[in-house]
Short mmCIF file of C-alpha atoms in Angstrom, two decimals:
data_model
loop_
_atom_site.label_atom_id
_atom_site.label_comp_id
_atom_site.label_asym_id
_atom_site.label_seq_id
_atom_site.Cartn_x
_atom_site.Cartn_y
_atom_site.Cartn_z
CA MET A 19 113.99 93.76 61.25
CA ALA A 20 117.61 94.19 59.17
CA HIS A 21 118.90 92.61 62.18
CA ARG A 22 118.66 89.51 64.12
CA THR A 23 120.88 87.37 66.67
CA PHE A 24 120.13 84.50 68.75
CA LEU A 25 120.65 85.32 72.15
CA PHE A 26 119.27 83.53 75.35
CA ALA A 27 119.05 80.07 75.70
CA GLY A 28 116.48 78.31 76.54
CA TRP A 29 117.26 77.60 80.13
CA ILE A 30 118.10 81.19 80.10
CA ARG A 31 114.59 82.54 79.14
CA LEU A 32 112.93 79.79 81.72
CA TRP A 33 114.92 80.77 84.18
CA HIS A 34 114.20 84.11 83.79
CA TRP A 35 110.35 84.06 84.06
CA CYS A 36 110.72 81.48 87.12
CA ASN A 37 112.57 83.89 88.75
CA LEU A 38 110.37 87.12 88.38
CA LEU A 39 107.40 85.06 89.17
CA PHE A 40 109.16 84.36 91.92
CA PHE A 41 110.01 87.34 92.87
CA LEU A 42 106.88 89.46 92.46
CA GLY A 43 105.73 86.66 95.82
CA LEU A 44 107.99 87.32 96.93
CA THR A 45 107.42 91.05 96.57
CA LEU A 46 104.58 91.09 97.31
CA SER A 47 104.36 88.54 100.66
CA GLY A 48 108.32 90.83 101.65
CA LEU A 49 105.97 93.55 101.82
CA ILE A 50 103.00 93.26 104.00
CA LEU A 51 105.43 90.44 106.22
CA HIS A 52 107.25 93.36 106.84
CA PHE A 53 104.26 96.98 107.05
CA SER A 54 102.27 94.22 108.45
CA PRO A 55 98.96 95.92 106.75
CA PRO A 56 95.62 94.67 108.54
CA LYS A 57 94.87 92.63 105.47
CA VAL A 58 95.57 93.01 101.25
CA GLY A 59 92.94 91.17 99.85
CA ILE A 60 92.44 87.54 100.35
CA LEU A 61 96.41 87.71 100.87
CA ASP A 62 96.48 87.72 105.28
CA TYR A 63 99.55 87.94 106.88
CA ASN A 64 99.61 84.05 107.59
CA LEU A 65 99.38 83.38 103.56
CA ALA A 66 102.00 86.13 103.33
CA GLN A 67 104.86 84.30 105.22
CA ARG A 68 103.43 80.71 103.94
CA ILE A 69 104.00 81.54 100.11
CA HIS A 70 107.11 83.55 101.32
CA ASN A 71 108.29 80.56 102.23
CA ILE A 72 107.72 78.72 99.59
CA PHE A 73 109.02 81.36 96.78
CA GLY A 74 112.13 81.81 98.92
CA VAL A 75 113.02 78.52 98.81
CA ALA A 76 111.84 78.36 95.56
CA LEU A 77 114.31 81.80 94.87
CA ALA A 78 116.82 79.64 96.11
CA VAL A 79 116.69 76.56 94.04
CA SER A 80 116.17 77.83 90.55
CA TYR A 81 119.34 80.82 92.08
CA LEU A 82 121.00 78.07 92.11
CA PHE A 83 120.20 76.06 88.81
CA PHE A 84 120.95 79.25 87.46
CA VAL A 85 124.60 79.82 88.73
CA VAL A 86 125.07 75.88 87.88
CA ALA A 87 123.59 76.49 84.04
CA ASN A 88 125.99 78.66 83.49
CA PHE A 89 128.95 77.74 84.81
CA ALA A 90 128.29 74.80 82.01
CA THR A 91 127.93 76.95 79.52
CA GLY A 92 129.58 79.76 79.97
CA ASN A 93 127.20 82.19 79.97
CA TRP A 94 128.90 83.21 82.62
CA LYS A 95 131.64 85.08 80.57
CA GLN A 96 128.89 87.27 79.79
CA PHE A 97 128.47 89.19 83.75
CA VAL A 98 132.59 90.00 83.35
CA PRO A 99 132.62 93.06 82.25
CA ARG A 100 136.57 94.20 80.67
CA PHE A 101 138.94 95.19 83.36
CA SER A 102 141.01 97.05 80.64
CA GLY A 103 139.43 100.44 80.73
CA PHE A 104 136.33 99.96 81.79
CA LEU A 105 135.47 103.09 83.76
CA GLY A 106 136.18 105.44 79.82
CA GLN A 107 133.38 102.80 79.22
CA ALA A 108 130.83 102.99 82.02
CA ILE A 109 131.23 106.47 81.14
CA ARG A 110 130.66 106.41 77.27
CA GLN A 111 127.64 104.19 78.49
CA THR A 112 126.57 106.83 81.08
CA ARG A 113 126.34 109.25 78.82
CA TYR A 114 124.12 107.29 76.20
CA TYR A 115 121.39 106.93 78.58
CA LEU A 116 121.68 110.36 80.16
CA PHE A 117 121.93 112.46 76.44
CA ASP A 118 122.41 110.38 73.96
CA ILE A 119 119.33 108.39 74.04
CA PHE A 120 117.35 111.07 74.12
CA PHE A 121 118.91 112.21 70.97
CA GLY A 122 118.09 108.85 69.31
CA ARG A 123 121.89 108.20 68.68
CA PRO A 124 122.88 104.48 68.93
CA ALA A 125 123.74 102.86 72.12
CA PRO A 126 128.21 103.10 72.23
CA PHE A 127 128.42 99.08 72.68
CA PRO A 128 125.37 97.41 70.62
CA THR A 129 124.19 94.26 71.51
CA THR A 130 126.20 90.82 69.79
CA ALA A 131 126.19 87.12 70.06
CA GLU A 132 129.53 87.38 71.87
CA ASP A 133 128.41 90.66 73.70
CA HIS A 134 124.97 90.58 75.21
CA PHE A 135 125.31 93.46 77.84
CA ASN A 136 127.13 96.98 78.33
CA PRO A 137 129.71 97.18 80.34
CA LEU A 138 127.41 99.01 82.60
CA GLN A 139 124.68 96.31 82.68
CA LYS A 140 128.08 93.91 83.65
CA LEU A 141 128.98 95.46 85.98
CA ILE A 142 124.75 95.26 87.99
CA TYR A 143 124.15 92.44 87.23
CA LEU A 144 127.68 90.98 87.95
CA ILE A 145 126.71 92.75 91.95
CA VAL A 146 123.03 92.09 91.42
CA MET A 147 123.18 88.02 90.68
CA TYR A 148 126.85 87.51 92.64
CA VAL A 149 126.56 89.24 95.87
CA MET A 150 123.27 90.40 96.54
CA MET A 151 121.06 87.85 95.20
CA PRO A 152 123.70 85.42 98.08
CA VAL A 153 123.50 88.01 100.46
CA LEU A 154 119.51 87.28 100.36
CA ILE A 155 119.27 83.95 99.94
CA ILE A 156 121.40 83.16 102.84
CA THR A 157 119.08 85.74 105.14
CA GLY A 158 116.28 84.52 103.99
CA LEU A 159 117.52 80.95 105.36
CA MET A 160 119.04 81.95 108.18
CA TYR A 161 115.22 84.04 108.35
CA LEU A 162 113.66 80.66 108.06
CA TRP A 163 115.36 78.76 110.44
CA PRO A 164 116.39 80.50 113.26
CA GLU A 165 118.16 78.67 115.27
CA MET A 166 121.30 79.11 111.93
CA ALA A 167 121.19 83.03 113.44
CA PRO A 168 123.56 84.31 116.09
CA ASP A 169 121.19 84.07 119.31
CA ARG A 170 122.35 87.70 119.86
CA LEU A 171 125.09 89.90 118.76
CA PHE A 172 125.61 93.08 121.50
CA GLY A 173 123.15 91.97 123.81
CA LEU A 174 120.04 91.89 121.21
CA ASP A 175 118.67 89.51 118.88
CA GLY A 176 120.52 87.86 116.68
CA LEU A 177 118.12 87.91 114.06
CA LEU A 178 118.21 91.21 114.02
CA PRO A 179 121.43 92.33 111.74
CA VAL A 180 119.72 88.87 109.19
CA ALA A 181 116.74 90.87 109.42
CA MET A 182 117.86 94.24 108.77
CA LEU A 183 120.24 92.66 105.83
CA HIS A 184 117.19 90.54 103.96
CA TYR A 185 115.56 93.95 104.11
CA ILE A 186 117.44 96.52 103.13
CA VAL A 187 118.98 93.89 99.97
CA ALA A 188 115.60 92.87 99.49
CA TYR A 189 113.94 96.43 98.98
CA LEU A 190 117.87 97.12 96.85
CA LEU A 191 116.54 94.35 94.12
CA ILE A 192 113.17 95.58 94.22
CA LEU A 193 114.90 99.15 93.35
CA PHE A 194 116.90 97.27 90.77
CA MET A 195 114.11 95.08 89.27
CA CYS A 196 111.62 99.27 88.37
CA ALA A 197 115.49 100.34 86.89
CA HIS A 198 115.97 97.17 84.75
CA VAL A 199 112.11 96.34 83.37
CA TYR A 200 111.88 100.76 82.84
CA LEU A 201 115.83 100.21 80.42
CA CYS A 202 114.28 96.90 79.19
CA THR A 203 112.18 99.15 77.01
CA CYS A 204 114.84 101.51 75.29
CA GLY A 205 115.48 98.60 72.87
CA SER A 206 115.47 99.29 69.57
CA SER A 207 111.14 99.14 69.41
CA ILE A 208 109.41 99.57 73.14
CA THR A 209 109.15 96.01 72.94
CA ALA A 210 112.39 94.69 71.34
CA HIS A 211 114.02 93.31 74.39
CA PHE A 212 111.02 91.81 76.11
CA LYS A 213 110.21 89.99 73.05
CA ALA A 214 113.98 88.95 73.11
CA MET A 215 113.74 87.11 76.29
CA ILE A 216 111.12 85.24 74.94
CA THR A 217 111.85 84.47 71.92
CA GLY A 218 116.01 84.22 72.56
CA TRP A 219 116.25 86.73 69.08
CA HIS A 220 118.05 89.97 69.81
CA GLU A 221 116.24 92.40 67.12
CA GLU A 222 118.31 95.40 65.75
CA MET B 19 105.92 125.16 161.19
CA LYS B 20 109.23 122.61 161.08
CA HIS B 21 107.51 120.69 164.08
CA ALA B 22 103.68 120.72 162.05
CA LEU B 23 105.77 119.61 158.87
CA LEU B 24 107.63 117.07 160.68
CA ALA B 25 104.12 115.70 162.66
CA VAL B 26 102.48 115.29 159.05
CA LEU B 27 105.29 113.67 157.85
CA ALA B 28 105.09 110.70 160.59
CA VAL B 29 101.33 110.81 160.39
CA ALA B 30 102.11 109.51 156.45
CA PHE B 31 105.05 107.57 157.85
CA LEU B 32 102.67 105.87 160.57
CA ALA B 33 99.27 105.58 157.86
CA LEU B 34 101.16 103.96 155.08
CA TRP B 35 103.64 101.54 157.82
CA GLY B 36 99.89 100.82 159.42
CA ALA B 37 97.99 100.13 155.38
CA PRO B 38 97.62 96.31 155.39
CA SER B 39 98.56 95.10 152.26
CA PRO B 40 95.22 93.45 150.70
CA VAL B 41 97.65 90.24 151.54
CA HIS B 42 98.74 90.38 154.67
CA ALA B 43 94.70 91.40 155.68
CA ALA B 44 94.40 87.89 154.52
CA GLY B 45 96.61 87.07 156.28
CA ASN B 46 95.96 88.55 159.44
CA ASP B 47 91.89 86.69 159.23
CA LEU B 48 93.70 83.66 159.05
CA GLY B 49 95.74 84.07 162.60
CA MET B 50 98.94 84.79 160.75
CA GLU B 51 101.19 87.74 162.33
CA ASP B 52 102.69 90.27 160.63
CA ALA B 53 106.00 88.98 159.77
CA ASP B 54 109.28 91.04 161.56
CA GLN B 55 112.91 89.80 161.08
CA GLU B 56 113.54 87.82 164.34
CA SER B 57 109.86 85.37 163.57
CA THR B 58 110.55 85.34 160.09
CA GLN B 59 113.89 83.88 161.28
CA LYS B 60 111.88 81.24 163.98
CA ILE B 61 109.17 80.30 160.38
CA ARG B 62 112.50 79.80 158.58
CA GLN B 63 114.05 77.01 160.98
CA ALA B 64 111.22 75.70 161.34
CA ASN B 65 110.60 75.46 157.60
CA ALA B 66 114.22 73.65 157.31
CA GLU B 67 113.07 71.30 159.66
CA CYS B 68 110.15 70.09 157.49
CA LEU B 69 112.04 70.51 154.18
CA SER B 70 114.95 68.05 155.62
CA CYS B 71 112.97 65.03 155.59
CA HIS B 72 110.28 66.35 152.66
CA THR B 73 113.52 67.97 149.93
CA SER B 74 114.60 65.22 147.24
CA THR B 75 118.49 67.64 148.11
CA ASP B 76 119.03 68.27 151.39
CA ASN B 77 118.22 63.98 152.67
CA PRO B 78 120.25 61.39 150.96
CA GLN B 79 117.01 58.81 152.10
CA PRO B 80 114.37 61.72 150.64
CA VAL B 81 110.37 60.94 151.52
CA ALA B 82 108.85 58.02 148.76
CA ALA B 83 105.99 58.93 147.29
CA PRO B 84 104.06 55.99 149.36
CA ARG B 85 102.19 52.97 147.53
CA ALA B 86 98.85 53.47 147.17
CA SER B 87 96.96 51.05 150.13
CA GLY B 88 94.04 49.21 149.51
CA PRO B 89 93.23 45.41 148.21
CA SER B 90 95.42 43.92 145.33
CA GLY B 91 93.51 41.86 144.10
CA GLY B 92 90.00 42.16 142.47
CA LYS B 93 90.47 45.98 141.29
CA THR B 94 88.43 47.05 137.82
CA ALA B 95 90.71 49.45 135.38
CA GLU B 96 88.45 52.07 136.93
CA ASP B 97 90.65 51.44 140.68
CA ASP B 98 93.74 51.06 139.03
CA ALA B 99 93.00 54.74 138.06
CA LYS B 100 91.97 56.51 141.43
CA ASP B 101 95.15 54.99 143.02
CA GLU B 102 97.52 56.38 140.04
CA ARG B 103 96.01 59.87 140.91
CA LYS B 104 96.24 58.87 144.45
CA ALA B 105 99.66 58.03 144.46
CA ARG B 106 100.82 60.96 141.62
CA ARG B 107 99.03 63.63 144.02
CA MET B 108 101.14 62.17 147.15
CA GLN B 109 104.04 63.62 145.83
CA LEU B 110 105.80 63.73 149.18
CA VAL B 111 109.50 66.03 148.03
CA ILE B 112 109.32 69.00 147.26
CA ASP B 113 112.16 71.64 146.76
CA GLY B 114 113.83 73.21 149.07
CA GLY B 115 115.48 75.63 146.86
CA HIS B 116 112.83 76.26 145.07
CA TYR B 117 110.40 77.18 148.18
CA SER B 118 113.12 79.59 149.62
CA GLY B 119 113.09 82.20 146.51
CA SER B 120 109.28 82.07 146.69
CA VAL B 121 106.82 84.53 147.28
CA HIS B 122 105.66 82.40 150.05
CA ALA B 123 109.25 82.15 151.50
CA ASP B 124 108.45 83.54 155.18
CA MET B 125 105.50 81.84 155.49
CA SER B 126 105.44 79.29 157.89
CA CYS B 127 104.32 75.79 155.86
CA LYS B 128 101.24 75.51 158.42
CA ASP B 129 100.02 77.68 156.98
CA CYS B 130 98.81 76.07 154.52
CA HIS B 131 99.45 72.69 155.94
CA GLY B 132 98.34 72.91 159.42
CA GLU B 133 99.61 70.46 161.81
CA PRO B 134 100.73 67.78 159.06
CA HIS B 135 101.03 64.03 159.82
CA THR B 136 97.75 63.83 161.32
CA ALA B 137 94.69 62.36 160.32
CA GLN B 138 92.86 65.49 159.95
CA SER B 139 95.43 66.47 158.25
CA LYS B 140 95.50 63.54 155.80
CA SER B 141 92.03 63.78 155.04
CA SER B 142 91.85 67.23 154.35
CA PRO B 143 93.30 69.89 151.53
CA PRO B 144 95.85 72.52 152.34
CA THR B 145 94.83 75.51 152.57
CA ALA B 146 93.69 77.49 148.79
CA CYS B 147 95.16 79.86 147.35
CA PRO B 148 91.98 82.39 147.60
CA SER B 149 91.29 81.52 150.95
CA CYS B 150 94.34 84.13 150.97
CA HIS B 151 94.48 86.01 148.19
CA ARG B 152 90.88 87.63 149.25
CA PRO B 153 91.38 90.52 146.70
CA GLN B 154 92.18 88.26 143.70
CA ARG B 155 88.90 85.64 144.76
CA GLY B 156 86.93 88.46 142.85
CA THR B 157 88.75 88.16 139.98
CA ILE B 158 91.30 84.78 138.91
CA VAL B 159 88.48 83.23 140.57
CA PRO B 160 85.93 83.71 138.23
CA GLU B 161 88.04 83.33 135.36
CA VAL B 162 89.57 80.21 136.13
CA ALA B 163 85.73 78.74 137.16
CA ARG B 164 84.80 80.13 133.38
CA SER B 165 87.88 79.18 131.52
CA VAL B 166 87.70 75.46 129.42
CA HIS B 167 89.16 73.67 132.04
CA GLY B 168 86.57 75.29 134.90
CA LYS B 169 83.47 74.36 132.76
CA ASP B 170 84.46 71.18 131.77
CA LYS B 171 84.42 70.64 135.90
CA LEU B 172 87.70 68.69 135.29
CA PRO B 173 88.87 66.71 138.18
CA ALA B 174 90.74 68.28 140.84
CA PHE B 175 91.49 70.93 139.04
CA THR B 176 92.66 73.64 141.10
CA CYS B 177 95.55 76.66 141.01
CA TYR B 178 97.78 74.26 142.29
CA SER B 179 97.49 72.15 138.56
CA CYS B 180 99.37 74.84 136.76
CA HIS B 181 101.09 77.15 140.13
CA ASP B 182 103.25 75.27 141.72
CA PRO B 183 102.11 76.11 145.12
CA HIS B 184 105.63 75.53 147.11
CA ASN B 185 107.34 77.94 143.35
CA VAL B 186 105.23 81.05 142.89
CA ARG B 187 106.39 83.27 142.16
CA LYS B 188 106.21 87.23 140.70
CA ALA B 189 106.49 87.32 136.72
CA ARG B 190 108.35 90.49 137.20
CA SER B 191 110.55 88.84 139.46
CA LEU B 192 111.57 86.31 136.88
CA GLY B 193 113.73 88.67 135.19
CA ALA B 194 113.01 88.96 130.81
CA GLU B 195 110.05 87.59 129.12
CA ARG B 196 111.64 84.63 128.25
CA ASN B 197 111.54 83.76 131.11
CA ILE B 198 108.29 84.56 131.93
CA ALA B 199 107.68 82.80 128.88
CA ALA B 200 109.40 79.47 129.73
CA ARG B 201 107.67 79.46 133.09
CA ASP B 202 104.38 79.99 132.08
CA ASN B 203 104.20 77.89 129.13
CA MET B 204 105.88 75.01 131.14
CA MET B 205 103.01 74.98 133.90
CA CYS B 206 100.33 74.63 130.51
CA ARG B 207 102.59 71.60 128.73
CA SER B 208 103.57 70.09 132.05
CA CYS B 209 100.26 68.58 131.42
CA HIS B 210 99.94 69.37 127.49
CA ASP B 211 102.61 67.51 126.79
CA ASP B 212 102.02 64.62 129.29
CA ASP B 213 99.99 62.06 128.45
CA ALA B 214 99.77 60.95 132.40
CA ARG B 215 98.81 63.69 133.79
CA TYR B 216 96.40 64.59 131.24
CA ALA B 217 94.77 61.32 131.73
CA LEU B 218 93.38 62.22 135.34
CA MET B 219 91.72 65.09 134.15
CA THR B 220 90.02 63.17 131.31
CA ASP B 221 89.71 60.04 129.76
CA LYS B 222 89.85 62.38 125.99
CA PRO B 223 92.27 61.85 124.01
CA ARG B 224 94.76 64.14 124.35
CA PRO B 225 95.95 66.15 121.31
CA ASP B 226 98.98 66.91 120.04
CA LEU B 227 100.80 70.64 120.85
CA LEU B 228 102.59 70.19 117.93
CA LYS B 229 99.91 69.29 115.72
CA ALA B 230 97.78 71.78 116.33
CA HIS B 231 100.00 74.79 115.67
CA ARG B 232 100.65 73.52 112.61
CA TRP B 233 98.80 76.89 111.59
CA GLN B 234 101.82 78.76 112.41
CA PRO B 235 105.45 78.53 111.60
CA ASN B 236 107.92 77.25 113.75
CA PRO B 237 105.22 77.08 116.93
CA GLU B 238 108.10 76.16 119.58
CA MET B 239 110.02 78.70 118.30
CA HIS B 240 107.13 80.44 118.96
CA TRP B 241 106.21 79.10 122.15
CA ALA B 242 109.94 80.17 123.43
CA ALA B 243 108.59 83.90 123.03
CA VAL B 244 105.10 84.32 124.05
CA ARG B 245 103.11 83.17 126.11
CA CYS B 246 100.09 80.70 126.01
CA ILE B 247 98.07 82.80 127.50
CA ASP B 248 98.56 85.44 124.91
CA CYS B 249 96.45 83.92 122.95
CA HIS B 250 94.25 82.01 124.79
CA THR B 251 92.99 84.24 126.27
CA PRO B 252 90.77 87.18 126.41
CA GLU B 253 92.94 90.52 126.35
CA LYS B 254 92.84 92.06 129.40
CA THR B 255 94.85 96.07 130.82
CA GLY B 256 96.14 96.02 133.68
CA ALA B 257 98.85 93.99 135.49
CA GLN B 258 97.29 90.84 135.85
CA PRO B 259 96.46 88.23 132.54
CA SER B 260 93.57 87.08 132.65
CA HIS B 261 92.30 83.69 133.63
CA GLU B 262 90.03 82.81 131.21
CA ILE B 263 91.17 80.20 129.00
CA LEU B 264 89.00 80.59 125.79
CA PRO B 265 87.85 77.23 123.89
CA LYS B 266 89.95 76.07 120.95
CA ASP B 267 88.10 78.32 118.26
CA LYS B 268 88.26 81.79 120.65
CA ALA B 269 92.61 81.84 120.23
CA ALA B 270 93.72 84.11 118.77
CA ARG B 271 95.00 82.76 115.22
CA LEU B 272 96.01 86.12 114.02
CA CYS B 273 99.57 87.00 113.16
CA VAL B 274 99.47 90.98 113.29
CA ASP B 275 97.92 90.81 116.72
CA CYS B 276 101.89 89.73 117.53
CA HIS B 277 103.05 91.16 113.94
CA SER B 278 102.31 94.73 113.69
CA THR B 279 103.14 97.87 115.30
CA ASN B 280 100.76 97.88 117.87
CA ALA B 281 100.55 94.45 118.20
CA SER B 282 98.20 93.37 121.64
CA LEU B 283 101.76 91.30 122.32
CA LEU B 284 103.36 94.67 123.87
CA THR B 285 100.28 94.85 126.80
CA ARG B 286 100.31 91.61 127.67
CA LEU B 287 103.71 89.75 127.99
CA TYR B 288 105.75 92.78 127.68
CA ARG B 289 103.09 95.46 129.90
CA HIS B 290 106.26 95.94 132.24
CA GLU B 291 107.84 97.31 129.84
CA ILE B 292 105.09 99.21 128.06
CA GLY B 293 107.08 102.67 129.75
CA GLU B 294 109.36 102.75 127.69
CA GLN B 295 110.71 105.07 125.01
CA ARG B 296 108.53 102.80 122.15
CA VAL B 297 111.31 104.84 119.53
CA ASN B 298 114.62 104.67 120.05
CA ALA B 299 117.29 106.73 119.53
CA ALA B 300 118.19 104.78 116.30
CA GLY B 301 114.71 104.63 115.14
CA PHE B 302 113.51 101.31 115.96
CA ILE B 303 109.81 100.62 117.28
CA ASN B 304 109.11 99.59 119.86
CA ALA B 305 112.32 99.05 121.11
CA TYR B 306 112.49 97.12 124.15
CA ILE B 307 112.36 93.88 122.27
CA LEU B 308 115.07 94.08 120.65
CA THR B 309 116.68 92.47 123.41
CA GLN B 310 114.90 89.72 123.44
CA ALA B 311 113.88 89.39 120.06
CA TYR B 312 113.51 91.16 117.09
CA VAL B 313 110.17 90.40 115.31
CA VAL B 314 108.76 91.09 111.89
CA GLY B 315 106.40 93.92 111.41
CA VAL B 316 106.95 94.96 115.35
CA THR B 317 110.81 96.25 115.74
CA ARG B 318 110.97 97.96 112.63
CA ASN B 319 113.39 100.41 111.82
CA GLN B 320 111.24 104.10 111.29
CA TYR B 321 114.36 105.42 109.22
CA LEU B 322 114.76 102.49 107.42
CA ASP B 323 111.14 102.68 106.37
CA TRP B 324 111.28 106.51 105.13
CA ALA B 325 114.68 105.95 103.33
CA SER B 326 113.12 103.35 101.84
CA LEU B 327 109.74 105.50 100.54
CA ILE B 328 112.18 108.33 99.25
CA LEU B 329 114.15 105.90 97.23
CA LEU B 330 111.19 104.60 95.85
CA VAL B 331 110.41 107.95 95.07
CA VAL B 332 113.83 108.81 93.72
CA VAL B 333 113.97 105.52 91.36
CA ILE B 334 110.20 105.87 89.78
CA GLY B 335 110.57 109.70 89.39
CA GLY B 336 113.86 109.11 87.52
CA LEU B 337 112.41 106.88 85.46
CA ALA B 338 109.43 108.82 84.52
CA GLY B 339 111.58 112.05 83.70
CA HIS B 340 114.16 109.69 81.95
CA GLY B 341 110.72 108.35 79.69
CA LEU B 342 109.09 111.86 78.85
CA LEU B 343 112.61 112.78 78.10
CA ARG B 344 113.26 110.19 75.30
CA TYR B 345 108.90 110.68 74.04
CA VAL B 346 109.84 114.27 74.41
CA GLY B 347 113.20 113.72 72.59
CA HIS B 348 111.15 111.37 70.12
CA LEU B 349 108.59 113.30 69.11
CA ALA B 350 110.95 116.70 68.44
CA ARG B 351 113.33 114.38 66.11
CA LYS B 352 109.80 113.27 64.68
CA GLY B 353 108.70 116.84 63.79
CA ARG B 354 112.12 117.30 62.65
CA LYS B 355 111.40 114.62 59.62
#
C-alpha cells in the first residue's frame, strides 16, 4: 500500500473498457462467422454478422478516439520505446519474465508516472495499436463494403487477401489479449493492475 | 478376330448414332428432321429472312408493336389494362444475335410459329416448350404448377415469363457462376423489379425486393453471386434445379445454408464444379469457388485453421505453465519464511 501513483486518466480507462467490450463481442461473433457452427445458443450466423458489423464500427470509432486523444494529451509518448539501448533493456525484461519473476525478484523497469510501461510492453503496444489495429480496422471496413476491395487478384476474388489478413491479424490480437490479461496478474498483487485500470491509481 | 472387333465397334457406333436424344425424339414427333449440314444452312437462311424484319439491329425500320385496336371511347380502366397487356405481349422485335447463339439456333422459326402472319397464327399461340420437351413435362411442368406463380393462377404465366423463347441457353454454356446468377436473376427481376410487367400479372402491389431481403446483409452483393432460386426453391439433386418457387415463408434464410463448408449452395449453383477437388494444394476448402468469390465460412484455409489451433494451444499452455511456475515459486518462498 506504500506507494500510489496516478497513471490512467479517465478517458483512457473509459476507452480501455469499451475496447474490451467491443473486442469480446467481435471475437465471439467473428469466430462464429469464420467457423460457421450450426448455432451457439441464440447466436446464429445472422445475429453474429449483425453484432460483428455494429461492434466493428464501434471499435473503429473508439480507435479513432484513442488516436486523437493520445496525440492531444501527449499520452502517445508512453508507447515509444527508447531506441538507444533498447535491445539490452528488452533482454533484461525478457529475463525477468522468464526467470526472475518466479523468484519474486523486482521488475527491472518499475512503473512510474513518467513511464507507464516497460520496454517490451511499449514495443508490443506500439505494434498492436499502431500497426495491427489499423490493418484490422481497414480490412474490416473493406469487408463491410466489399466494393472497396480489389475486384480480382491473380485470378481469384480480390476479397481473399483482405479476408485472410483480417482473420490473421484478428487472431493474433486475440492471442495478444490472452497474454495481456494474464500478464495483468503479474502486478504487486494479482489484482493490482486490474484495479489500476479501474481507479487509475497504480499501487506498488 | 479383327473383323469381329470392328463389327462390334460398328454396331456400338450405330447404336449410339441411332439412339434418339430425348429432344430429337420429341422433335421427330413434331415432324422435324434430324439436322444435317445442308438443311441447317437452309434453316438459318430462312430464319435470317424472318429476322430481316423482326430484329432491331438489322432493320433500319423495325417492326413496331401495333397499338391495341378497338374504339378509343367508352373504355374502362380494365380495358386499358387489357390493351396494355396485349401491346406488351406483342413485342415484335427479337434479338437475332441472341437467337443465333441459343440452343434453338438451328431450328426454324416455323417449328414454333407455324406459318406466321396468317389469321390462324394470330389466334393461336406458338408451340409451348413442353410440347417438344416431353421428358421435362413430367418434372418441370408439375413443378411450375406447384410453384407460387402456378398456384396463384397468374394470367398468362408460362415458361416464357421467365425463359426468353428466343434466347434459351444452357446454364453450363454461360461459364462463370456469376454469369449464371446474372442471367437467372434477371428472369425474376425483369418482373419483380418492374411495376408495369408485374401489374400485368396481378393487381396486388409489388413488394419491394430490397425491402423484402433486408434480413440479409447487402442483398445486391448476394444477388451478384447467388441465384434467387438458390433460396426460393427446395433443394434438388441432379443437373437441373427445381422449378418449384416456394411461398416466401418457406424460403431459405439460414446463412449457414451457404456460409459453411458443406453448404447446400455447393450442390446447387456450384453443382457443375462439384466433381473438382474439394481441398486444393494451398489448403483451401472448396477452392474452386475462390476464382469467383471468397465466401466467408465456405472457402476456409485448412492449414490456417490448424495453425490457429496450434498457436492457441501453445499460447494458453505457455501462459498456464508460467502461472504454475509463479505459484510454485510463491509457495517455495512462503515455506522458506
